[in-house]
Short mmCIF file of C-alpha atoms in Angstrom, two decimals:
data_model
loop_
_atom_site.label_atom_id
_atom_site.label_comp_id
_atom_site.label_asym_id
_atom_site.label_seq_id
_atom_site.Cartn_x
_atom_site.Cartn_y
_atom_site.Cartn_z
CA MET A 6 -45.10 -37.22 131.99
CA ILE A 7 -41.96 -35.13 132.09
CA ALA A 8 -38.47 -36.58 132.44
CA ILE A 9 -35.53 -34.71 133.95
CA VAL A 10 -32.70 -35.16 131.49
CA VAL A 11 -28.93 -34.67 131.44
CA ASN A 12 -26.24 -35.32 128.87
CA PRO A 13 -25.37 -39.05 128.64
CA SER A 14 -21.80 -38.23 129.70
CA MET A 15 -22.99 -36.83 133.05
CA PRO A 16 -22.37 -39.44 135.78
CA ILE A 17 -25.57 -38.64 137.64
CA THR A 18 -28.55 -40.96 137.81
CA ASN A 19 -30.71 -39.51 140.54
CA LEU A 20 -31.52 -36.14 142.10
CA SER A 21 -33.82 -35.34 145.01
CA ASP A 22 -36.55 -32.71 144.87
CA ALA A 23 -34.43 -30.38 147.03
CA GLN A 24 -31.46 -30.79 144.68
CA ILE A 25 -33.63 -30.22 141.61
CA LYS A 26 -35.04 -27.10 143.17
CA ALA A 27 -31.55 -25.80 144.03
CA ILE A 28 -30.37 -26.41 140.48
CA PHE A 29 -33.34 -24.96 138.61
CA THR A 30 -33.67 -21.87 140.78
CA GLY A 31 -29.98 -21.12 140.29
CA LYS A 32 -28.84 -21.64 143.89
CA ALA A 33 -26.60 -24.55 142.96
CA LYS A 34 -24.11 -23.69 140.23
CA ASN A 35 -21.59 -26.53 140.08
CA TRP A 36 -22.05 -30.25 139.39
CA LYS A 37 -19.41 -31.09 141.98
CA ALA A 38 -21.88 -30.70 144.85
CA PHE A 39 -23.99 -33.50 143.36
CA GLY A 40 -21.19 -35.95 142.68
CA GLY A 41 -20.57 -34.76 139.16
CA PRO A 42 -17.50 -33.16 137.54
CA ASP A 43 -16.20 -29.74 138.61
CA LYS A 44 -18.20 -27.95 135.93
CA GLN A 45 -20.75 -25.19 135.81
CA ILE A 46 -24.36 -26.36 135.61
CA VAL A 47 -26.08 -25.21 132.42
CA VAL A 48 -29.78 -25.10 133.22
CA VAL A 49 -32.14 -25.37 130.26
CA ILE A 50 -35.81 -24.54 130.74
CA ARG A 51 -38.85 -24.04 128.53
CA ASP A 52 -40.41 -20.70 127.72
CA GLN A 53 -43.16 -19.00 129.69
CA ALA A 54 -45.87 -20.29 127.35
CA SER A 55 -44.96 -23.94 127.79
CA GLY A 56 -47.32 -26.36 129.50
CA THR A 57 -44.36 -28.60 130.18
CA ARG A 58 -42.76 -25.79 132.15
CA GLU A 59 -45.95 -25.10 134.08
CA ILE A 60 -46.24 -28.72 135.22
CA PHE A 61 -42.53 -29.01 135.96
CA ASP A 62 -42.61 -25.83 138.06
CA LYS A 63 -45.60 -27.14 139.98
CA LYS A 64 -44.76 -30.78 140.47
CA ALA A 65 -40.97 -30.69 140.67
CA LEU A 66 -40.22 -27.22 142.00
CA GLY A 67 -43.27 -26.88 144.24
CA ALA A 68 -44.90 -23.86 142.63
CA THR A 69 -48.62 -23.30 143.12
CA ASP A 70 -51.16 -21.00 141.48
CA THR A 71 -50.40 -18.38 144.11
CA LYS A 72 -46.76 -19.15 144.91
CA VAL A 73 -44.33 -18.66 142.05
CA VAL A 74 -40.99 -20.42 141.87
CA GLU A 75 -38.66 -18.41 139.65
CA SER A 76 -36.20 -20.27 137.47
CA ALA A 77 -32.55 -19.27 137.39
CA GLY A 78 -31.88 -16.04 135.51
CA SER A 79 -28.96 -17.69 133.75
CA ALA A 80 -31.14 -20.53 132.45
CA ILE A 81 -31.32 -21.01 128.70
CA GLN A 82 -34.92 -20.80 127.53
CA CYS A 83 -35.97 -22.90 124.60
CA SER A 84 -39.28 -23.10 122.88
CA SER A 85 -39.76 -26.78 122.10
CA ASN A 86 -39.00 -30.32 123.25
CA GLY A 87 -36.89 -30.82 120.13
CA VAL A 88 -34.62 -27.86 120.90
CA MET A 89 -34.39 -29.00 124.53
CA ARG A 90 -33.19 -32.42 123.40
CA GLU A 91 -30.74 -30.81 120.99
CA ILE A 92 -29.17 -28.57 123.66
CA VAL A 93 -29.00 -31.14 126.47
CA GLY A 94 -27.82 -33.83 124.05
CA SER A 95 -24.92 -31.72 122.85
CA THR A 96 -23.88 -29.88 126.03
CA SER A 97 -22.03 -32.10 128.46
CA ASN A 98 -22.90 -30.07 131.58
CA ALA A 99 -26.54 -29.27 130.81
CA ILE A 100 -29.71 -30.32 132.63
CA GLY A 101 -33.29 -29.84 131.47
CA TYR A 102 -36.69 -31.45 131.37
CA ILE A 103 -38.58 -32.89 128.47
CA SER A 104 -41.81 -34.59 127.52
CA PHE A 105 -41.14 -38.30 128.11
CA GLY A 106 -41.83 -39.31 124.52
CA TYR A 107 -38.86 -37.24 123.36
CA VAL A 108 -36.30 -39.13 125.43
CA ASN A 109 -33.86 -40.96 123.16
CA LYS A 110 -30.27 -42.14 123.27
CA ASN A 111 -28.88 -38.61 122.94
CA ILE A 112 -30.09 -37.64 126.39
CA LYS A 113 -30.31 -39.44 129.71
CA ALA A 114 -33.45 -39.43 131.86
CA ILE A 115 -32.60 -39.50 135.57
CA SER A 116 -34.57 -40.59 138.63
CA PHE A 117 -36.42 -38.09 140.78
CA ASN A 118 -36.33 -38.89 144.52
CA ASP A 119 -35.04 -42.37 143.59
CA VAL A 120 -38.05 -43.08 141.39
CA ALA A 121 -37.17 -43.87 137.78
CA PRO A 122 -39.16 -42.04 135.12
CA THR A 123 -40.96 -45.01 133.64
CA VAL A 124 -44.43 -45.32 132.22
CA LYS A 125 -45.29 -47.73 135.03
CA ASN A 126 -44.13 -45.39 137.80
CA ALA A 127 -46.01 -42.48 136.26
CA ALA A 128 -49.15 -44.57 135.88
CA THR A 129 -49.15 -45.64 139.51
CA GLY A 130 -48.49 -42.10 140.67
CA LEU A 131 -45.09 -43.02 142.14
CA TYR A 132 -43.30 -40.70 139.68
CA PRO A 133 -44.93 -37.36 140.41
CA ILE A 134 -43.97 -35.16 137.43
CA ALA A 135 -46.87 -36.24 135.25
CA ARG A 136 -50.30 -34.96 134.40
CA TYR A 137 -53.46 -35.70 132.47
CA LEU A 138 -53.88 -34.02 129.11
CA HIS A 139 -57.50 -32.97 128.73
CA LEU A 140 -59.92 -32.58 125.87
CA PHE A 141 -62.50 -29.84 126.27
CA THR A 142 -65.88 -29.72 124.57
CA LYS A 143 -68.64 -27.15 124.59
CA GLY A 144 -71.41 -29.00 126.44
CA GLU A 145 -71.83 -32.75 126.12
CA ALA A 146 -69.84 -34.07 123.17
CA LYS A 147 -72.03 -35.20 120.29
CA GLY A 148 -71.88 -36.01 116.60
CA ALA A 149 -68.46 -35.86 114.99
CA VAL A 150 -66.84 -34.58 118.19
CA LYS A 151 -68.12 -37.59 120.13
CA GLY A 152 -66.96 -39.87 117.33
CA TYR A 153 -63.52 -38.32 117.50
CA ILE A 154 -63.28 -38.78 121.28
CA ASP A 155 -64.48 -42.37 121.01
CA PHE A 156 -61.84 -42.93 118.36
CA MET A 157 -59.14 -41.53 120.66
CA LEU A 158 -60.30 -43.85 123.44
CA SER A 159 -60.37 -46.89 121.18
CA ASP A 160 -57.82 -49.65 121.81
CA LYS A 161 -56.30 -49.19 118.37
CA PHE A 162 -55.61 -45.47 118.85
CA GLN A 163 -54.42 -45.98 122.42
CA ASN A 164 -52.01 -48.74 121.41
CA ASP A 165 -50.74 -47.31 118.14
CA ILE A 166 -50.58 -43.59 118.82
CA VAL A 167 -50.86 -42.74 122.51
CA ALA A 168 -48.48 -45.44 123.73
CA ARG A 169 -45.69 -44.02 121.58
CA GLU A 170 -45.28 -40.78 123.45
CA TYR A 171 -47.75 -40.89 126.32
CA VAL A 172 -49.39 -43.36 128.68
CA LYS A 173 -52.55 -45.24 127.76
CA ILE A 174 -55.53 -43.81 129.59
CA LYS A 175 -56.50 -47.12 131.21
CA ASP A 176 -53.02 -47.47 132.69
CA VAL A 177 -53.05 -44.09 134.35
CA ASN A 178 -53.80 -43.47 137.98
CA ILE A 179 -52.50 -40.00 138.82
CA LYS A 180 -54.11 -38.39 141.82
CA MET B 4 -64.76 20.17 94.88
CA SER B 5 -68.05 22.00 95.00
CA GLU B 6 -70.75 20.82 92.69
CA GLY B 7 -73.36 23.19 91.40
CA PRO B 8 -76.92 21.91 90.97
CA GLY B 9 -77.75 20.53 87.54
CA ILE B 10 -74.26 19.25 86.70
CA SER B 11 -74.29 15.47 86.44
CA PRO B 12 -71.64 13.50 88.37
CA ALA B 13 -70.44 11.96 85.12
CA ALA B 14 -69.77 15.37 83.65
CA THR B 15 -67.92 16.41 86.76
CA MET B 16 -65.79 13.31 86.51
CA ARG B 17 -65.01 13.93 82.87
CA ALA B 18 -64.00 17.49 83.65
CA MET B 19 -61.73 16.29 86.39
CA VAL B 20 -60.13 13.56 84.33
CA THR B 21 -59.40 15.81 81.39
CA GLY B 22 -58.94 19.18 83.01
CA ASP B 23 -57.71 18.45 86.52
CA ARG B 24 -55.50 15.44 86.01
CA ASP B 25 -52.68 17.21 87.78
CA ARG B 26 -54.80 17.80 90.80
CA TRP B 27 -55.83 14.13 90.90
CA VAL B 28 -52.25 12.95 90.74
CA LYS B 29 -51.33 15.40 93.48
CA LEU B 30 -54.20 14.12 95.60
CA LEU B 31 -53.09 10.52 95.02
CA MET B 32 -49.52 11.30 96.00
CA PHE B 33 -50.77 13.18 99.04
CA CYS B 34 -52.79 10.10 100.05
CA CYS B 35 -49.76 7.84 99.64
CA ALA B 36 -47.64 10.11 101.78
CA SER B 37 -50.37 10.46 104.42
CA VAL B 38 -50.87 6.71 104.67
CA SER B 39 -47.23 6.08 105.45
CA PHE B 40 -46.99 9.10 107.73
CA LEU B 41 -50.17 8.22 109.62
CA GLY B 42 -49.08 4.57 109.75
CA VAL B 43 -45.90 5.46 111.55
CA LEU B 44 -47.74 7.87 113.81
CA LEU B 45 -50.31 5.18 114.63
CA ILE B 46 -47.61 2.66 115.49
CA PHE B 47 -46.00 5.17 117.83
CA LEU B 48 -49.27 6.03 119.51
CA PHE B 49 -50.34 2.41 119.75
CA ILE B 50 -47.10 1.22 121.30
CA PHE B 51 -47.13 4.14 123.71
CA ARG B 52 -50.74 3.46 124.70
CA GLU B 53 -50.12 -0.26 125.17
CA SER B 54 -47.09 0.36 127.36
CA LEU B 55 -48.88 2.90 129.56
CA PRO B 56 -50.27 0.32 132.04
CA ALA B 57 -46.75 -0.96 132.73
CA ILE B 58 -45.32 2.56 132.96
CA THR B 59 -47.98 3.64 135.48
CA LYS B 60 -48.21 0.40 137.49
CA VAL B 61 -44.56 -0.60 137.56
CA GLY B 62 -43.07 2.88 137.40
CA ILE B 63 -40.32 4.13 135.10
CA PRO B 64 -37.35 3.30 137.39
CA LYS B 65 -38.46 -0.29 137.99
CA LEU B 66 -39.48 -0.79 134.38
CA PHE B 67 -36.63 0.79 132.43
CA LEU B 68 -33.77 0.90 134.93
CA SER B 69 -34.01 -2.47 136.67
CA THR B 70 -32.47 -5.74 135.56
CA ASP B 71 -34.93 -7.75 137.63
CA TRP B 72 -37.08 -9.61 135.09
CA ARG B 73 -39.33 -12.13 136.82
CA PRO B 74 -42.73 -11.60 135.22
CA ALA B 75 -44.40 -14.43 137.17
CA SER B 76 -43.84 -12.51 140.42
CA GLY B 77 -44.42 -9.03 139.05
CA HIS B 78 -40.87 -7.86 138.30
CA TYR B 79 -40.63 -6.30 134.85
CA GLY B 80 -37.19 -4.65 134.70
CA MET B 81 -35.96 -4.53 131.11
CA LEU B 82 -32.46 -3.14 131.61
CA ALA B 83 -30.87 -6.57 131.16
CA PHE B 84 -32.37 -6.76 127.67
CA THR B 85 -31.62 -3.14 126.73
CA PHE B 86 -28.08 -3.89 127.78
CA GLY B 87 -28.16 -7.14 125.79
CA THR B 88 -29.26 -5.24 122.68
CA LEU B 89 -26.55 -2.60 123.06
CA PHE B 90 -23.88 -5.13 124.04
CA THR B 91 -24.46 -7.48 121.10
CA THR B 92 -24.80 -4.54 118.71
CA VAL B 93 -21.58 -2.88 119.82
CA ALA B 94 -19.73 -6.21 119.87
CA ALA B 95 -20.98 -6.89 116.35
CA MET B 96 -19.92 -3.43 115.16
CA ILE B 97 -16.41 -3.88 116.54
CA ILE B 98 -16.04 -6.73 114.06
CA ALA B 99 -18.41 -5.66 111.29
CA ALA B 100 -17.24 -2.04 110.91
CA PRO B 101 -13.60 -2.77 110.02
CA LEU B 102 -14.66 -5.82 108.03
CA GLY B 103 -17.34 -3.94 106.07
CA ILE B 104 -15.24 -0.83 105.44
CA GLY B 105 -12.27 -3.02 104.54
CA ALA B 106 -14.40 -4.92 102.05
CA ALA B 107 -15.65 -1.61 100.65
CA VAL B 108 -12.11 -0.34 100.15
CA PHE B 109 -11.27 -3.60 98.42
CA ILE B 110 -14.31 -3.40 96.16
CA ASP B 111 -13.87 0.27 95.30
CA GLN B 112 -10.10 0.74 95.27
CA VAL B 113 -8.08 -2.42 95.30
CA ALA B 114 -9.82 -5.11 93.30
CA PRO B 115 -9.93 -5.19 89.51
CA GLU B 116 -13.33 -3.96 88.42
CA LYS B 117 -14.73 -7.39 87.58
CA VAL B 118 -13.64 -8.95 90.86
CA GLY B 119 -14.90 -5.96 92.81
CA ARG B 120 -18.29 -6.20 91.16
CA GLY B 121 -18.42 -9.94 91.86
CA VAL B 122 -17.62 -9.50 95.55
CA ARG B 123 -20.16 -6.70 95.76
CA ARG B 124 -22.92 -8.87 94.25
CA VAL B 125 -22.19 -11.69 96.69
CA ILE B 126 -22.31 -9.34 99.69
CA GLU B 127 -25.56 -7.85 98.41
CA LEU B 128 -26.89 -11.38 98.12
CA LEU B 129 -26.10 -11.86 101.81
CA ALA B 130 -28.59 -9.08 102.57
CA GLY B 131 -31.27 -11.08 100.80
CA ILE B 132 -30.91 -14.22 102.91
CA PRO B 133 -33.86 -14.41 105.33
CA SER B 134 -32.73 -14.06 108.92
CA VAL B 135 -34.34 -17.35 109.92
CA VAL B 136 -32.00 -19.13 107.51
CA ILE B 137 -28.95 -17.39 108.95
CA GLY B 138 -30.21 -18.20 112.44
CA TRP B 139 -30.69 -21.85 111.65
CA PHE B 140 -27.29 -21.98 110.02
CA ALA B 141 -25.76 -20.43 113.15
CA LEU B 142 -27.69 -22.83 115.39
CA THR B 143 -26.39 -25.90 113.58
CA LEU B 144 -22.82 -24.75 112.87
CA LEU B 145 -21.79 -21.74 114.93
CA VAL B 146 -23.28 -22.75 118.30
CA PRO B 147 -21.71 -26.26 118.32
CA PHE B 148 -18.42 -24.69 117.19
CA ILE B 149 -18.40 -22.19 120.07
CA ARG B 150 -19.42 -25.04 122.39
CA SER B 151 -16.54 -27.27 121.32
CA VAL B 152 -13.96 -24.48 121.51
CA THR B 153 -15.01 -22.91 124.80
CA GLY B 154 -16.75 -25.70 126.70
CA SER B 155 -19.74 -23.42 127.35
CA SER B 156 -23.25 -24.20 126.15
CA GLY B 157 -22.49 -22.37 122.90
CA PHE B 158 -25.61 -20.26 123.23
CA GLY B 159 -24.99 -16.69 124.27
CA MET B 160 -23.82 -13.19 123.51
CA LEU B 161 -20.90 -14.29 121.34
CA ALA B 162 -23.07 -16.37 119.02
CA ALA B 163 -25.61 -13.54 118.85
CA SER B 164 -22.95 -10.93 118.11
CA LEU B 165 -21.43 -13.04 115.33
CA VAL B 166 -24.86 -13.51 113.77
CA LEU B 167 -25.31 -9.73 113.87
CA VAL B 168 -21.98 -9.28 112.13
CA VAL B 169 -23.31 -11.33 109.23
CA MET B 170 -26.63 -9.47 109.26
CA SER B 171 -25.13 -5.97 109.27
CA LEU B 172 -22.18 -6.59 106.97
CA PRO B 173 -24.06 -6.03 103.67
CA THR B 174 -25.44 -2.69 104.87
CA ILE B 175 -22.06 -1.44 106.03
CA THR B 176 -20.18 -2.68 102.97
CA THR B 177 -22.52 -1.36 100.28
CA LEU B 178 -23.00 2.04 101.93
CA SER B 179 -19.28 2.40 102.62
CA ALA B 180 -18.49 1.54 99.00
CA GLU B 181 -21.01 4.19 97.90
CA SER B 182 -19.43 6.88 100.04
CA LEU B 183 -15.92 5.93 98.88
CA ARG B 184 -17.06 6.15 95.29
CA ALA B 185 -18.50 9.60 95.96
CA VAL B 186 -15.05 10.97 96.82
CA PRO B 187 -14.05 13.23 93.88
CA VAL B 188 -11.60 11.46 91.62
CA GLU B 189 -9.43 14.63 91.52
CA LEU B 190 -8.54 14.13 95.17
CA LYS B 191 -7.23 10.69 94.44
CA GLU B 192 -5.38 11.84 91.35
CA ALA B 193 -3.84 14.74 93.24
CA SER B 194 -2.72 12.37 95.96
CA ALA B 195 -1.13 10.06 93.41
CA ALA B 196 0.50 13.04 91.71
CA MET B 197 2.11 14.00 95.02
CA GLY B 198 3.77 10.61 95.00
CA ALA B 199 1.58 8.93 97.60
CA THR B 200 1.38 5.17 97.46
CA ARG B 201 -1.98 3.47 97.08
CA TRP B 202 -2.23 2.80 100.80
CA GLN B 203 -1.24 6.34 101.71
CA SER B 204 -3.96 7.61 99.39
CA ILE B 205 -6.52 5.32 100.95
CA TYR B 206 -5.65 6.10 104.57
CA LYS B 207 -4.73 9.77 104.31
CA ILE B 208 -7.06 11.02 101.58
CA LEU B 209 -9.87 8.64 100.76
CA MET B 210 -10.96 7.50 104.22
CA PRO B 211 -10.94 10.99 105.80
CA SER B 212 -12.87 12.45 102.85
CA ALA B 213 -15.50 9.73 103.11
CA ARG B 214 -15.54 9.79 106.91
CA GLU B 215 -19.13 10.91 107.49
CA GLY B 216 -20.40 8.48 104.89
CA LEU B 217 -18.54 5.63 106.56
CA ILE B 218 -19.92 6.59 109.98
CA ILE B 219 -23.43 6.70 108.58
CA ALA B 220 -22.88 3.26 107.04
CA VAL B 221 -21.93 1.87 110.45
CA VAL B 222 -24.84 3.61 112.19
CA LEU B 223 -27.28 2.13 109.67
CA GLY B 224 -25.63 -1.24 110.22
CA MET B 225 -26.29 -0.75 113.93
CA GLY B 226 -29.93 -0.05 113.15
CA ARG B 227 -30.10 -3.36 111.35
CA ALA B 228 -28.44 -5.11 114.29
CA ILE B 229 -30.68 -3.56 116.93
CA GLY B 230 -33.84 -4.67 115.17
CA GLU B 231 -32.74 -8.20 114.29
CA THR B 232 -34.91 -10.73 116.06
CA MET B 233 -35.26 -14.22 114.66
CA ALA B 234 -31.66 -15.16 114.01
CA VAL B 235 -30.57 -13.77 117.37
CA GLN B 236 -33.37 -15.47 119.25
CA MET B 237 -32.24 -18.84 117.94
CA VAL B 238 -28.69 -18.56 119.30
CA ILE B 239 -28.64 -16.15 122.26
CA GLY B 240 -30.08 -18.61 124.81
CA ASN B 241 -32.89 -16.30 125.95
CA ALA B 242 -31.85 -16.17 129.58
CA SER B 243 -33.23 -13.30 131.65
CA GLN B 244 -29.95 -12.34 133.30
CA ALA B 245 -27.84 -9.28 132.53
CA THR B 246 -24.43 -10.42 131.47
CA ALA B 247 -21.37 -8.89 129.89
CA SER B 248 -19.78 -12.31 129.43
CA LEU B 249 -19.60 -13.34 125.80
CA LEU B 250 -20.20 -16.99 126.67
CA GLN B 251 -23.25 -16.53 128.91
CA PRO B 252 -26.79 -16.77 127.55
CA GLY B 253 -28.82 -13.57 127.62
CA SER B 254 -31.57 -11.72 125.77
CA THR B 255 -32.08 -8.62 123.69
CA LEU B 256 -35.22 -6.48 123.64
CA THR B 257 -36.42 -8.05 120.41
CA THR B 258 -35.78 -11.64 121.45
CA ARG B 259 -37.51 -11.12 124.80
CA ILE B 260 -40.59 -9.74 123.06
CA VAL B 261 -40.82 -12.61 120.61
CA GLN B 262 -40.08 -15.16 123.34
CA ASP B 263 -42.79 -14.01 125.72
CA MET B 264 -45.50 -12.35 123.65
CA GLY B 265 -47.39 -15.57 123.01
CA GLU B 266 -48.61 -16.06 126.53
CA ALA B 267 -48.32 -12.59 128.04
CA SER B 268 -51.35 -10.68 129.29
CA GLY B 269 -52.09 -7.64 131.45
CA VAL B 270 -49.10 -5.78 132.86
CA PHE B 271 -46.75 -8.46 131.53
CA ARG B 272 -47.93 -7.78 127.98
CA SER B 273 -47.74 -4.07 128.59
CA ALA B 274 -44.16 -4.43 129.84
CA LEU B 275 -43.29 -6.09 126.53
CA PHE B 276 -44.78 -3.11 124.70
CA ALA B 277 -42.65 -0.86 126.89
CA GLN B 278 -39.67 -2.80 125.54
CA ALA B 279 -40.92 -2.10 122.03
CA LEU B 280 -41.07 1.58 123.03
CA MET B 281 -37.46 1.35 124.19
CA LEU B 282 -36.51 -0.13 120.80
CA LEU B 283 -38.28 2.73 119.04
CA LEU B 284 -36.40 5.24 121.17
CA LEU B 285 -33.11 3.56 120.24
CA SER B 286 -33.99 3.77 116.52
CA VAL B 287 -35.04 7.42 116.85
CA PHE B 288 -31.74 8.11 118.56
CA LEU B 289 -29.86 6.47 115.68
CA ILE B 290 -31.83 8.41 113.06
CA ILE B 291 -31.18 11.69 114.86
CA SER B 292 -27.47 10.94 115.04
CA ILE B 293 -27.44 10.23 111.29
CA ARG B 294 -29.13 13.59 110.66
CA LEU B 295 -26.58 15.35 112.81
CA ILE B 296 -23.69 13.67 111.02
CA SER B 297 -25.10 14.53 107.58
CA ARG B 298 -25.63 18.14 108.62
CA GLU B 299 -22.05 18.34 109.77
CA ARG B 300 -20.98 17.04 106.40
CA LYS B 301 -22.98 19.69 104.53
CA HIS B 302 -21.46 22.46 106.60
CA ALA B 303 -17.93 21.16 106.28
#
């Protein structure tokens, strides 16, 4: 799942899909319109190659395979979740989006359409900016590949590794 | 090398090694020269061929003369990035040229020989620092500094220009120092004999005599700045807008290529090659201007 994040000093806790779209496409330029300070909005996005950006564009900005939603030309492009956290965490008037596992105290995850970005809300499908990550195999998985997939599905792996940054597969119910 | 029947290859070899060593060395040198020449030619042809789809499908005006870069919806205008390259380069030169030439004057004319040599070594060392290190340094120190002073995001043209100052300074300083050193010592002595002070000598005699050399030093520094990629990419913000504001994020040709090449295909990829072509044209332009300046110097 992807969280929309702002600097902790930004007094904003929720934005609607229309507001998000206005901000990320560059139509809205000042935080004042959203109840924030009279400051320019610094939009931070991911680069063209990012899967995070693809899902954000589709699920938050309403892009489809045929209909493109262009991000603001003034948006800062960064190439990783780490850099995104760095920029948003240190720029008081920035907004961006980040893989949920990267959210820490330096940045603030805000609600989308009044739904908080929590593991529970993503799992039930209430928080829409989330997706499945897939594994692909050539034909039916067998041998070591099957062993590896079974290992990833095991309770131990799901609890110890997956739950740290993602949502456990048995908790997920995204349509 | 024609071989008559009945002469063994070994004998031919021996004859060549002992008798025709000169010719072998010539051949080897010719090969070396051809490889580099053909390499450059191949790069030119390859980049041109790869950018052809964009040139034909998008058209030269929309490709080279438009600032509208929205690859997802088929807009491939590169002017914003060409402008970004020129803007950051010129901004960097405005700082780096006086700084570099000033340092060169200090090294060559003002400082005691030991100090001058020390400063020179340190500046040369600067040229050896990999650009990714300078970029990272700028990302962790320069960008937050600009952010705290200006209240902007810190990423942008100013940060990029300052990084380019650091990158081009060694080139400008060392070459300027060379050209100052090449000024005949008689000129300086004559100037001193006429009662000129040290500064009068430097401004009225030394700098004008070394003028072409100093210009070439700055032009080569520009070449370095235009091609710089990694360090700039880390601090410029990589936005697709055209901006002349020092505090706004933007892109240069090189940073746009490195930012987008990973996932680009089709016309998008070709448009990036067209940007590489643009970079090549800029370099060719710089090289030609250096040639013209040197020719002027010979005639003078």
